[in-house]
Coordinates of N, CA and C in Angstrom, one line a residue:
M241 N -10.7 -11.9 4.3 CA -10.0 -10.2 4.7 C -9.7 -10.1 6.0
N242 N -8.8 -9.9 6.9 CA -9.0 -9.9 8.3 C -8.8 -7.7 8.6
I243 N -9.8 -7.5 9.1 CA -9.2 -5.8 9.2 C -9.8 -6.1 10.9
V244 N -9.5 -4.9 11.4 CA -9.2 -4.3 13.0 C -9.9 -3.3 12.5
I245 N -10.6 -3.2 13.4 CA -11.1 -1.4 13.6 C -10.6 -0.9 15.0
C246 N -10.1 0.9 15.4 CA -9.9 1.0 16.6 C -10.5 2.0 16.7
D247 N -11.0 2.9 17.5 CA -12.7 3.6 17.3 C -13.5 3.6 18.9
D248 N -13.2 4.4 19.9 CA -13.9 5.0 21.2 C -14.8 5.2 20.7
E249 N -15.9 5.8 19.7 CA -17.2 6.0 19.0 C -18.0 4.6 18.8
L250 N -19.3 3.4 19.8 CA -20.1 3.0 19.5 C -20.3 3.4 17.5
S251 N -20.9 3.9 17.8 CA -21.7 4.4 16.7 C -20.9 4.5 15.0
C252 N -19.7 5.0 15.6 CA -19.3 4.8 14.0 C -18.8 3.8 13.7
I253 N -18.5 2.2 14.8 CA -17.5 1.0 14.7 C -18.8 0.3 14.1
K254 N -20.2 1.0 14.5 CA -21.1 0.0 13.5 C -22.0 0.3 12.6
D255 N -21.6 1.5 12.7 CA -21.8 1.7 10.9 C -20.6 1.5 10.1
L256 N -19.6 1.7 10.1 CA -18.9 1.0 9.6 C -18.3 -0.3 9.0
T257 N -18.4 -1.3 10.8 CA -19.1 -3.2 10.5 C -19.9 -2.8 9.3
A258 N -21.0 -2.0 9.1 CA -21.8 -3.0 8.5 C -21.9 -2.7 7.2
I259 N -21.3 -1.7 6.9 CA -20.7 -0.8 5.1 C -19.8 -2.4 5.0
L260 N -18.8 -1.8 5.4 CA -17.4 -3.4 5.3 C -18.0 -5.0 5.0
H261 N -19.5 -5.4 5.8 CA -20.3 -6.6 5.5 C -20.7 -6.0 4.3
Q262 N -21.8 -5.3 4.0 CA -22.5 -5.2 2.7 C -21.4 -5.2 1.2
L263 N -20.2 -4.6 1.5 CA -18.4 -4.1 0.3 C -18.6 -5.5 0.2
L264 N -18.1 -6.2 1.7 CA -17.0 -7.5 1.1 C -18.6 -8.6 1.0
D265 N -19.5 -8.3 1.5 CA -20.2 -9.5 0.5 C -20.2 -9.5 -0.3
S266 N -21.3 -8.7 -1.3 CA -20.9 -8.2 -2.2 C -20.1 -8.7 -3.8
K267 N -18.4 -9.0 -3.0 CA -17.1 -8.9 -3.9 C -17.4 -10.7 -3.3
Q268 N -17.9 -11.3 -2.4 CA -18.2 -12.7 -1.6 C -16.5 -12.8 -0.7
I269 N -16.7 -12.4 -0.3 CA -14.9 -12.0 0.7 C -15.3 -12.3 2.2
H270 N -15.0 -13.1 3.1 CA -15.1 -13.3 3.8 C -14.1 -12.4 4.7
L271 N -15.2 -12.4 6.0 CA -14.8 -10.8 6.6 C -14.6 -11.0 7.8
H272 N -13.0 -11.0 8.0 CA -12.6 -11.7 9.8 C -12.9 -10.6 10.6
L273 N -13.0 -10.0 11.6 CA -13.7 -8.2 11.6 C -13.0 -8.8 13.4
R274 N -11.7 -7.7 14.5 CA -11.6 -7.6 15.4 C -12.0 -6.3 15.8
V275 N -12.2 -5.9 16.7 CA -12.6 -4.0 16.9 C -12.0 -3.6 18.4
F276 N -11.5 -2.0 18.8 CA -10.9 -2.1 19.6 C -11.5 -0.8 20.1
T277 N -11.3 -0.1 21.7 CA -13.1 0.9 21.7 C -11.2 1.4 22.4
T278 N -10.1 1.2 22.4 CA -8.8 1.6 23.5 C -7.9 1.2 22.2
G279 N -6.6 2.6 22.5 CA -5.5 2.7 21.6 C -4.0 1.2 22.1
L280 N -4.4 1.2 23.0 CA -3.3 0.5 24.2 C -3.9 -1.1 23.8
S281 N -4.8 -1.5 23.8 CA -5.4 -2.5 23.4 C -5.2 -3.3 22.5
C282 N -6.1 -2.4 21.6 CA -5.4 -2.8 20.0 C -4.0 -2.8 19.5
L283 N -3.2 -2.0 20.1 CA -1.9 -2.0 20.0 C -1.7 -3.4 20.8
E284 N -1.8 -3.7 21.9 CA -1.3 -5.1 22.2 C -1.4 -6.1 21.7
Y285 N -2.9 -5.9 20.6 CA -2.9 -7.5 19.7 C -2.0 -7.1 18.5
L286 N -2.2 -5.9 17.9 CA -1.3 -5.9 16.8 C 0.2 -6.2 17.1
T287 N 0.5 -6.1 18.3 CA 1.6 -5.7 18.3 C 2.3 -7.8 17.9
S288 N 1.0 -9.1 17.8 CA 1.2 -9.7 18.0 C 0.3 -10.4 17.0
N289 N 0.4 -9.6 15.9 CA -1.0 -10.1 14.8 C -0.2 -9.4 13.5
T290 N -0.5 -9.9 12.3 CA -0.5 -8.9 11.4 C -2.3 -8.4 10.5
P291 N -2.5 -8.3 10.0 CA -4.3 -8.1 9.1 C -3.8 -7.9 8.3
D292 N -4.8 -7.7 7.6 CA -4.9 -7.3 5.9 C -4.6 -5.6 6.0
L293 N -6.1 -4.7 7.2 CA -6.1 -3.4 7.2 C -6.5 -3.8 8.7
V294 N -5.9 -2.1 8.7 CA -6.1 -1.4 10.5 C -7.3 -0.2 9.7
F295 N -8.9 0.0 10.6 CA -8.9 1.6 10.5 C -9.2 1.6 11.4
M296 N -8.1 3.2 12.0 CA -7.6 3.3 12.8 C -7.6 5.2 13.7
D297 N -8.9 5.2 14.2 CA -9.1 6.4 14.7 C -7.9 7.3 15.2
I298 N -8.0 8.8 15.0 CA -7.1 9.8 15.6 C -7.0 9.8 16.7
F299 N -8.6 9.9 16.8 CA -8.6 10.7 18.1 C -9.3 9.8 19.7
L300 N -8.5 9.4 20.1 CA -9.0 7.9 20.6 C -8.0 8.6 22.7
P301 N -9.2 7.7 23.3 CA -8.7 8.7 24.6 C -7.6 8.3 25.1
D302 N -6.9 7.5 25.1 CA -5.7 6.4 25.6 C -4.4 6.8 24.8
I303 N -4.7 7.0 23.7 CA -2.9 7.1 23.0 C -3.5 8.2 21.2
N304 N -2.6 9.1 20.6 CA -3.1 9.5 19.7 C -3.1 8.6 18.0
G305 N -3.8 8.2 18.2 CA -3.9 6.9 16.8 C -2.6 7.4 16.0
T306 N -2.0 8.8 15.3 CA -1.0 8.2 15.0 C 0.5 7.7 15.6
E307 N 0.4 8.3 16.9 CA 1.7 7.9 17.7 C 1.6 6.2 17.7
L308 N 0.7 5.5 18.2 CA -0.4 4.2 18.1 C 0.4 3.8 16.8
A309 N -0.3 4.4 15.3 CA 0.6 3.8 14.2 C 2.1 4.1 14.0
L310 N 3.1 5.1 14.5 CA 3.9 4.9 14.4 C 4.8 3.9 15.2
K311 N 4.2 4.0 16.1 CA 4.8 2.6 16.7 C 4.7 1.7 16.5
L312 N 4.0 0.8 15.8 CA 3.3 0.0 14.8 C 5.1 -0.4 13.4
R313 N 4.5 0.8 13.0 CA 5.8 1.6 12.3 C 7.0 0.6 12.3
R314 N 6.9 1.5 13.5 CA 8.8 0.8 14.1 C 9.1 -0.4 14.0
Q315 N 8.0 -1.1 14.6 CA 8.4 -2.9 14.8 C 7.9 -3.3 13.8
G316 N 7.9 -3.0 12.8 CA 7.8 -3.8 11.1 C 6.9 -3.8 10.9
H317 N 5.4 -3.4 11.0 CA 4.8 -4.2 10.8 C 3.8 -3.2 9.2
S318 N 3.8 -4.0 8.3 CA 3.3 -3.6 7.7 C 1.8 -3.0 6.2
F319 N 0.5 -3.7 7.4 CA -0.2 -3.5 7.1 C -1.1 -2.3 6.8
K320 N -1.7 -2.4 6.4 CA -2.6 -0.7 4.9 C -3.2 -0.4 6.7
L321 N -3.1 0.6 6.2 CA -3.9 1.7 7.5 C -5.1 2.5 7.2
V322 N -6.0 3.0 7.3 CA -7.0 3.8 6.8 C -7.3 4.0 8.6
F323 N -6.6 6.1 7.9 CA -7.0 7.0 9.7 C -8.2 7.6 9.4
L324 N -9.1 7.3 10.4 CA -10.8 7.6 10.8 C -10.5 8.9 11.7
T325 N -11.1 9.6 11.1 CA -11.1 11.6 12.0 C -12.1 12.7 11.7
T326 N -12.1 13.9 12.7 CA -13.0 14.6 11.8 C -12.6 14.9 11.6
S327 N -11.0 15.4 11.3 CA -10.5 16.7 11.4 C -9.6 16.6 10.6
N328 N -8.8 17.2 9.2 CA -7.8 16.5 8.2 C -6.5 17.6 9.1
E329 N -5.7 17.8 10.5 CA -5.1 18.3 10.8 C -4.3 17.1 10.7
F330 N -4.4 15.9 11.2 CA -3.0 15.2 11.1 C -2.5 14.9 9.7
A331 N -2.7 15.5 8.9 CA -2.3 15.2 7.3 C -0.5 14.1 7.1
Q332 N 0.2 15.4 8.0 CA 1.1 15.5 8.1 C 1.8 14.2 8.4
E333 N 0.7 14.3 10.1 CA 1.3 12.6 10.7 C 1.0 10.9 9.8
S334 N 0.1 10.9 8.9 CA -0.4 10.2 8.5 C 0.6 9.6 7.3
F335 N 0.6 10.6 6.7 CA 2.1 10.4 5.5 C 3.4 9.9 6.3
Q336 N 3.5 10.0 7.3 CA 4.7 9.8 8.3 C 4.5 7.9 8.8
A337 N 3.3 7.5 8.7 CA 2.2 6.2 9.8 C 2.5 5.4 8.4
Q338 N 3.1 6.1 6.5 CA 2.6 5.4 6.0 C 1.2 4.5 5.9
A339 N -0.1 6.0 6.2 CA -1.8 5.7 5.5 C -2.0 5.7 4.2
S340 N -2.5 5.0 3.9 CA -2.9 4.4 2.6 C -4.3 5.5 2.5
Y341 N -5.1 6.2 3.3 CA -5.8 6.6 3.6 C -6.4 7.1 4.1
Y342 N -7.4 9.0 4.3 CA -7.5 9.7 5.2 C -9.0 9.2 5.5
L343 N -9.5 8.7 6.1 CA -11.6 8.9 6.0 C -12.0 9.4 7.3
L344 N -12.2 10.7 6.5 CA -13.1 12.0 7.4 C -14.6 11.4 7.3
K345 N -15.1 11.3 8.9 CA -16.3 10.8 9.4 C -17.3 11.8 9.1
P346 N -18.4 11.3 8.9 CA -19.0 9.7 9.0 C -19.0 9.1 7.8
A347 N -18.4 7.8 7.8 CA -18.4 6.7 7.1 C -19.7 6.9 5.8
T348 N -18.9 6.1 4.8 CA -20.3 5.8 3.8 C -19.9 4.9 2.5
P349 N -20.6 4.7 2.5 CA -20.6 3.2 1.7 C -19.1 3.8 0.5
A350 N -19.4 5.0 0.2 CA -18.8 5.7 -1.0 C -17.2 6.0 -0.7
T351 N -17.1 6.3 0.6 CA -15.9 6.5 1.2 C -15.1 5.3 1.8
V352 N -16.1 4.0 2.4 CA -15.7 3.3 2.1 C -14.7 2.3 1.0
L353 N -15.0 2.6 0.5 CA -14.8 1.7 -1.3 C -13.2 2.8 -1.6
D354 N -13.6 3.7 -1.2 CA -12.9 4.5 -1.9 C -11.0 4.3 -0.8
A355 N -11.9 3.7 0.2 CA -10.5 3.8 0.8 C -9.6 2.5 0.8
L356 N -10.9 1.3 0.6 CA -10.5 0.2 0.0 C -9.6 -0.1 -0.9
E357 N -9.9 0.7 -2.3 CA -9.4 1.1 -3.1 C -7.7 1.6 -3.4
A358 N -8.2 3.2 -2.8 CA -6.4 2.8 -2.3 C -5.9 2.0 -1.8
C359 N -6.3 1.1 -0.3 CA -5.6 0.6 -0.2 C -5.0 -0.8 -0.7
H360 N -5.8 -0.5 -2.5 CA -5.4 -2.2 -3.3 C -6.4 -3.1 -3.3
F361 N -7.3 -3.2 -2.5 CA -8.0 -4.3 -2.7 C -9.3 -3.7 -4.0
F362 N -9.9 -4.4 -3.6 CA -11.2 -4.1 -5.2 C -10.4 -3.0 -6.1
V363 N -9.8 -3.4 -6.6 CA -8.9 -3.3 -8.0 C -9.4 -3.8 -9.5
K364 N -9.8 -3.2 -10.3 CA -10.0 -3.4 -11.3 C -8.7 -4.8 -11.6
T365 N -9.4 -5.9 -12.3 CA -7.8 -6.4 -13.1 C -7.7 -5.7 -14.3
Q366 N -6.1 -5.8 -14.9 CA -5.7 -5.5 -16.2 C -5.0 -5.8 -15.9
E367 N -4.5 -6.8 -17.6 CA -3.8 -7.9 -18.3 C -2.8 -6.9 -19.2
I368 N -1.8 -6.9 -19.5 CA -1.1 -6.6 -20.4 C 0.0 -8.1 -21.0
V369 N 0.2 -7.9 -21.9 CA 0.6 -9.3 -23.2 C 2.4 -8.6 -23.3
I370 N 3.7 -9.8 -22.8 CA 4.2 -8.8 -23.9 C 5.2 -10.8 -24.6
T371 N 5.5 -10.4 -25.6 CA 5.3 -11.4 -26.9 C 7.0 -11.2 -27.5
T372 N 7.5 -12.3 -27.3 CA 9.2 -11.7 -27.6 C 10.1 -13.5 -27.9
A373 N 10.0 -13.0 -29.5 CA 10.9 -15.1 -29.3 C 9.8 -15.9 -29.7
G374 N 8.7 -15.9 -29.6 CA 7.9 -16.9 -29.7 C 6.9 -17.0 -27.8
T375 N 8.2 -16.1 -26.6 CA 7.4 -16.5 -25.3 C 6.3 -15.2 -25.9
T376 N 4.8 -16.0 -24.3 CA 3.9 -14.7 -24.1 C 4.1 -14.6 -23.0
L377 N 4.1 -13.7 -22.8 CA 4.2 -13.4 -21.3 C 2.6 -12.4 -21.0
R378 N 1.6 -13.3 -19.9 CA 0.8 -12.2 -19.8 C 0.1 -11.9 -18.5
L379 N 0.6 -10.5 -18.0 CA 0.2 -10.4 -16.8 C 0.2 -9.0 -15.8
I380 N 0.1 -9.4 -14.9 CA -1.1 -8.2 -14.3 C -0.7 -7.1 -13.6
P381 N -0.5 -5.5 -14.1 CA 0.7 -4.9 -13.8 C 1.1 -4.9 -11.9
E382 N -0.8 -5.0 -11.4 CA -0.4 -4.7 -10.1 C -0.1 -6.0 -9.1
K383 N 0.2 -7.0 -10.1 CA 1.1 -8.2 -9.4 C 3.0 -7.8 -9.0
I384 N 3.1 -7.0 -10.1 CA 4.1 -6.7 -10.9 C 4.8 -6.0 -9.7
I385 N 6.0 -6.2 -9.0 CA 7.1 -5.6 -8.1 C 8.1 -4.6 -8.1
S386 N 9.0 -5.4 -9.5 CA 10.1 -5.2 -10.5 C 10.3 -5.0 -11.6
V387 N 11.2 -4.5 -11.7 CA 11.4 -5.1 -13.5 C 12.7 -4.5 -13.6
E388 N 13.7 -5.6 -14.2 CA 15.2 -5.0 -13.8 C 16.1 -6.4 -14.8
V389 N 16.8 -4.8 -15.7 CA 17.3 -5.9 -16.4 C 19.0 -6.9 -15.7
I390 N 18.5 -7.5 -16.4 CA 19.5 -8.0 -15.7 C 20.8 -9.2 -16.4
N391 N 21.5 -8.7 -17.2 CA 22.0 -9.9 -18.1 C 21.9 -9.9 -19.7
R392 N 21.1 -8.8 -19.7 CA 20.5 -8.4 -21.2 C 19.2 -9.0 -21.3
A393 N 18.9 -9.8 -20.2 CA 17.5 -10.4 -19.6 C 16.4 -9.0 -18.6
C394 N 15.0 -9.3 -18.4 CA 14.5 -8.2 -17.8 C 13.7 -10.0 -16.7
E395 N 13.8 -8.9 -15.2 CA 13.8 -10.7 -14.6 C 13.1 -9.5 -14.2
L396 N 11.0 -10.1 -13.9 CA 10.3 -9.4 -13.0 C 9.9 -9.9 -11.6
Q397 N 9.7 -9.8 -11.0 CA 9.8 -9.8 -9.4 C 8.3 -9.2 -9.2
T398 N 7.5 -10.5 -8.9 CA 6.2 -10.7 -8.9 C 5.7 -11.0 -7.5
T399 N 4.3 -11.0 -7.2 CA 3.6 -11.0 -5.9 C 3.7 -13.3 -5.9
V400 N 3.8 -13.3 -7.7 CA 3.8 -14.3 -6.9 C 4.6 -16.0 -7.4
E401 N 5.6 -15.0 -8.0 CA 6.3 -15.8 -8.8 C 8.0 -14.3 -9.4
T402 N 8.9 -15.2 -9.4 CA 10.0 -14.6 -11.0 C 10.0 -15.2 -12.1
M403 N 10.8 -14.2 -13.1 CA 10.0 -14.4 -13.9 C 11.3 -13.9 -15.2
K404 N 11.2 -14.3 -15.8 CA 12.6 -13.4 -17.3 C 11.8 -13.5 -18.5
S405 N 12.3 -12.8 -19.1 CA 11.7 -11.6 -20.3 C 12.6 -11.1 -21.1
Y406 N 13.2 -11.5 -22.0 CA 13.7 -11.6 -23.3 C 13.8 -9.8 -24.2
A407 N 12.2 -9.7 -24.2 CA 12.0 -8.8 -24.6 C 12.8 -7.3 -23.9
P408 N 13.0 -5.8 -25.2 CA 13.3 -5.1 -24.8 C 12.9 -4.9 -23.9
F409 N 13.7 -3.8 -22.4 CA 13.0 -3.3 -21.3 C 12.2 -2.5 -21.7
H410 N 12.2 -1.1 -22.7 CA 11.4 0.0 -22.9 C 10.0 -0.7 -23.1
V411 N 9.7 -1.9 -24.1 CA 8.4 -2.8 -24.1 C 8.1 -2.3 -23.0
F412 N 8.4 -2.7 -21.5 CA 7.7 -2.6 -20.4 C 7.8 -1.3 -19.3
T413 N 8.7 0.1 -19.7 CA 8.3 1.0 -19.3 C 7.6 1.3 -20.4
D414 N 7.2 0.8 -21.4 CA 6.3 1.7 -22.5 C 4.6 0.9 -22.0
H415 N 4.5 0.2 -21.4 CA 3.3 -0.7 -20.6 C 3.4 -0.4 -19.5
L416 N 4.1 0.0 -18.3 CA 3.9 0.0 -16.7 C 5.0 1.7 -16.9
T417 N 3.9 2.8 -17.0 CA 4.0 3.9 -16.2 C 3.9 4.3 -15.5
F418 N 4.0 5.8 -14.9 CA 3.9 6.7 -14.1 C 2.3 7.1 -13.9
P419 N 1.5 6.7 -12.3 CA 1.8 6.2 -11.8 C 1.4 4.8 -12.0
P420 N 1.7 3.6 -10.9 CA 1.9 3.6 -9.9 C 3.7 3.0 -10.6
F421 N 3.9 3.4 -11.6 CA 5.7 2.4 -12.2 C 6.6 3.6 -12.1
L422 N 7.3 2.7 -11.5 CA 8.2 4.8 -11.4 C 9.8 4.0 -12.0
L423 N 10.4 5.0 -13.4 CA 12.0 3.8 -13.3 C 12.9 4.4 -12.6
V424 N 13.8 3.7 -11.2 CA 14.8 4.4 -10.9 C 16.2 4.6 -10.6
N425 N 16.2 3.7 -11.5 CA 17.9 3.9 -12.1 C 17.3 2.8 -13.4
K426 N 19.0 3.1 -14.4 CA 18.9 2.3 -15.7 C 18.7 1.0 -15.4
G427 N 17.6 1.0 -16.4 CA 17.4 -0.4 -16.1 C 16.7 -1.1 -14.9
F428 N 15.4 -0.7 -13.9 CA 14.8 -0.6 -13.2 C 13.7 0.2 -12.9
L429 N 12.8 -0.8 -12.8 CA 11.3 -0.2 -13.1 C 11.0 -0.8 -11.5
I430 N 9.7 0.1 -10.4 CA 10.1 -0.4 -9.7 C 7.8 0.3 -9.7
N431 N 7.5 -1.0 -8.5 CA 5.9 -0.6 -8.5 C 5.9 0.2 -7.0
L432 N 6.0 1.1 -7.4 CA 5.3 1.6 -6.0 C 4.9 1.8 -4.8
N433 N 3.0 0.5 -5.2 CA 2.5 -0.1 -4.5 C 3.1 -1.1 -3.4
H434 N 4.2 -1.2 -4.0 CA 4.8 -2.6 -3.3 C 6.7 -2.1 -2.6
V435 N 6.1 -1.4 -2.5 CA 7.4 -0.6 -1.5 C 7.4 -0.4 -0.1
Q436 N 7.9 -0.3 0.2 CA 8.1 -1.3 1.8 C 8.7 1.1 2.6
R437 N 9.5 0.7 3.0 CA 9.9 2.3 3.0 C 10.7 2.8 1.7
L438 N 11.2 4.1 2.2 CA 12.4 5.1 1.1 C 13.3 5.6 2.2
E439 N 15.0 4.6 1.9 CA 15.8 4.5 2.4 C 16.8 6.0 1.8
D440 N 18.0 6.2 2.3 CA 18.8 7.2 1.9 C 19.1 7.1 0.6
N441 N 19.0 6.0 -0.3 CA 19.1 5.9 -1.9 C 19.2 4.9 -2.4
C442 N 18.5 4.1 -1.9 CA 17.4 3.0 -2.7 C 15.7 3.5 -1.9
F443 N 15.2 2.3 -2.6 CA 13.5 2.0 -2.7 C 14.3 0.0 -2.1
L444 N 13.0 0.2 -0.2 CA 13.3 -1.6 -0.3 C 12.0 -1.9 0.0
L445 N 11.9 -3.2 -0.9 CA 10.7 -3.6 -1.6 C 9.9 -4.1 -0.9
E446 N 9.1 -4.4 -0.6 CA 8.2 -5.7 0.0 C 8.7 -7.4 0.1
N447 N 9.3 -7.8 -1.3 CA 9.9 -9.1 -0.8 C 11.4 -9.0 -0.9
G448 N 12.0 -7.8 0.2 CA 12.9 -7.5 0.5 C 14.2 -7.4 -0.1
H449 N 13.7 -6.7 -1.5 CA 15.0 -6.5 -2.2 C 14.9 -5.4 -2.2
K450 N 16.3 -4.5 -2.9 CA 16.2 -2.6 -2.8 C 16.8 -2.4 -3.9
A451 N 15.9 -1.7 -4.2 CA 15.9 -0.9 -5.3 C 16.7 0.7 -6.0
P452 N 18.2 0.6 -5.8 CA 19.5 1.7 -6.0 C 18.7 2.3 -7.0
I453 N 18.8 3.9 -5.8 CA 18.3 5.4 -6.7 C 19.3 5.7 -7.9
K454 N 19.3 6.0 -8.6 CA 20.7 6.7 -9.6 C 20.9 8.1 -8.9
N455 N 22.4 8.5 -8.7 CA 22.2 9.4 -8.3 C 21.8 10.6 -8.6
R456 N 22.3 11.2 -10.4 CA 21.7 12.1 -10.9 C 19.8 11.6 -10.5
G457 N 19.6 13.1 -9.9 CA 18.1 12.7 -9.7 C 17.5 12.5 -9.3
L458 N 18.8 12.2 -7.9 CA 17.8 11.2 -6.5 C 17.0 12.3 -5.8
K459 N 17.0 13.0 -5.8 CA 15.8 14.2 -5.1 C 14.4 14.5 -6.1
T460 N 14.8 14.1 -6.6 CA 13.4 14.3 -8.4 C 13.1 13.2 -7.9
I461 N 13.3 11.6 -7.7 CA 12.5 11.2 -7.7 C 12.3 10.6 -6.2
K462 N 12.3 10.7 -5.0 CA 12.4 10.6 -3.6 C 11.2 12.2 -3.9
D463 N 10.8 13.0 -4.4 CA 10.1 13.8 -4.8 C 9.2 13.6 -5.2
T464 N 9.0 12.9 -6.5 CA 7.9 11.9 -6.6 C 7.4 11.2 -6.1
Y465 N 8.2 10.5 -5.3 CA 7.5 9.3 -4.2 C 6.9 9.6 -3.1
K466 N 6.8 10.6 -2.5 CA 6.5 11.5 -1.8 C 5.4 11.7 -1.8
Q467 N 5.2 13.0 -3.0 CA 4.2 13.6 -3.5 C 3.1 12.4 -4.1
W468 N 3.3 11.0 -5.1 CA 2.8 10.2 -5.0 C 2.1 9.5 -3.4
L469 N 2.4 9.3 -2.2 CA 2.5 8.8 -1.0 C 0.8 10.1 -1.0
L470 N 1.6 11.0 0.0 CA 0.3 12.2 -0.2 C -0.6 11.9 -1.0
D471 N -0.8 12.0 -2.6 CA -2.0 11.6 -3.1 C -2.8 11.1 -2.8
N472 N -2.2 10.1 -2.6 CA -3.2 8.5 -2.3 C -3.3 8.5 -0.3
I473 N -3.2 9.2 -0.2 CA -3.3 9.1 1.2 C -5.1 9.6 1.3

């Protein structure tokens, strides 16, 4: 796993590094770590590199961490982001920067584990089984990006492949419930964990597909998504 830490406090970097090694070693996951003590040096690296996860201190000596994160988001970077801070006064800014978690210092194994789980690392794998017309699909919900009814069939976009099922759409909505699945239109179900961003009248998914939001209920769906983001900071 490629992780970046940007923090000007060496003691915090040392503690976080030790905790990450402990947690990832327990899962037999190799850790590739890059550490920066200034925001601008981190910005230079992240402009041309995309790690899996960035731990970003908010109070950096040369640039505010939220400003740095917003610059990178505007450049199109989609890495998972965890803010590090001693204060929660920047919670709204962390929402705008699409942070997955807001980690108060000092970090502990329990809070770092919570952060990794909020970023959807270390998620327990659960499988659902859909059977219809003699065909069985075994699906891992975390890997499902969307389910859409197309020509009387259900097309499933996953992180691995595109699949088709002739099971009734309600079978999927019965199994895949909010959170994190959200019905955004008739016959269109999305996994909020795979949303890249919310646009005026649709969700842009991480696979590049757009999920249009029904006009009736547009505000409710947008508010539901924004509240879900806040709940997962």
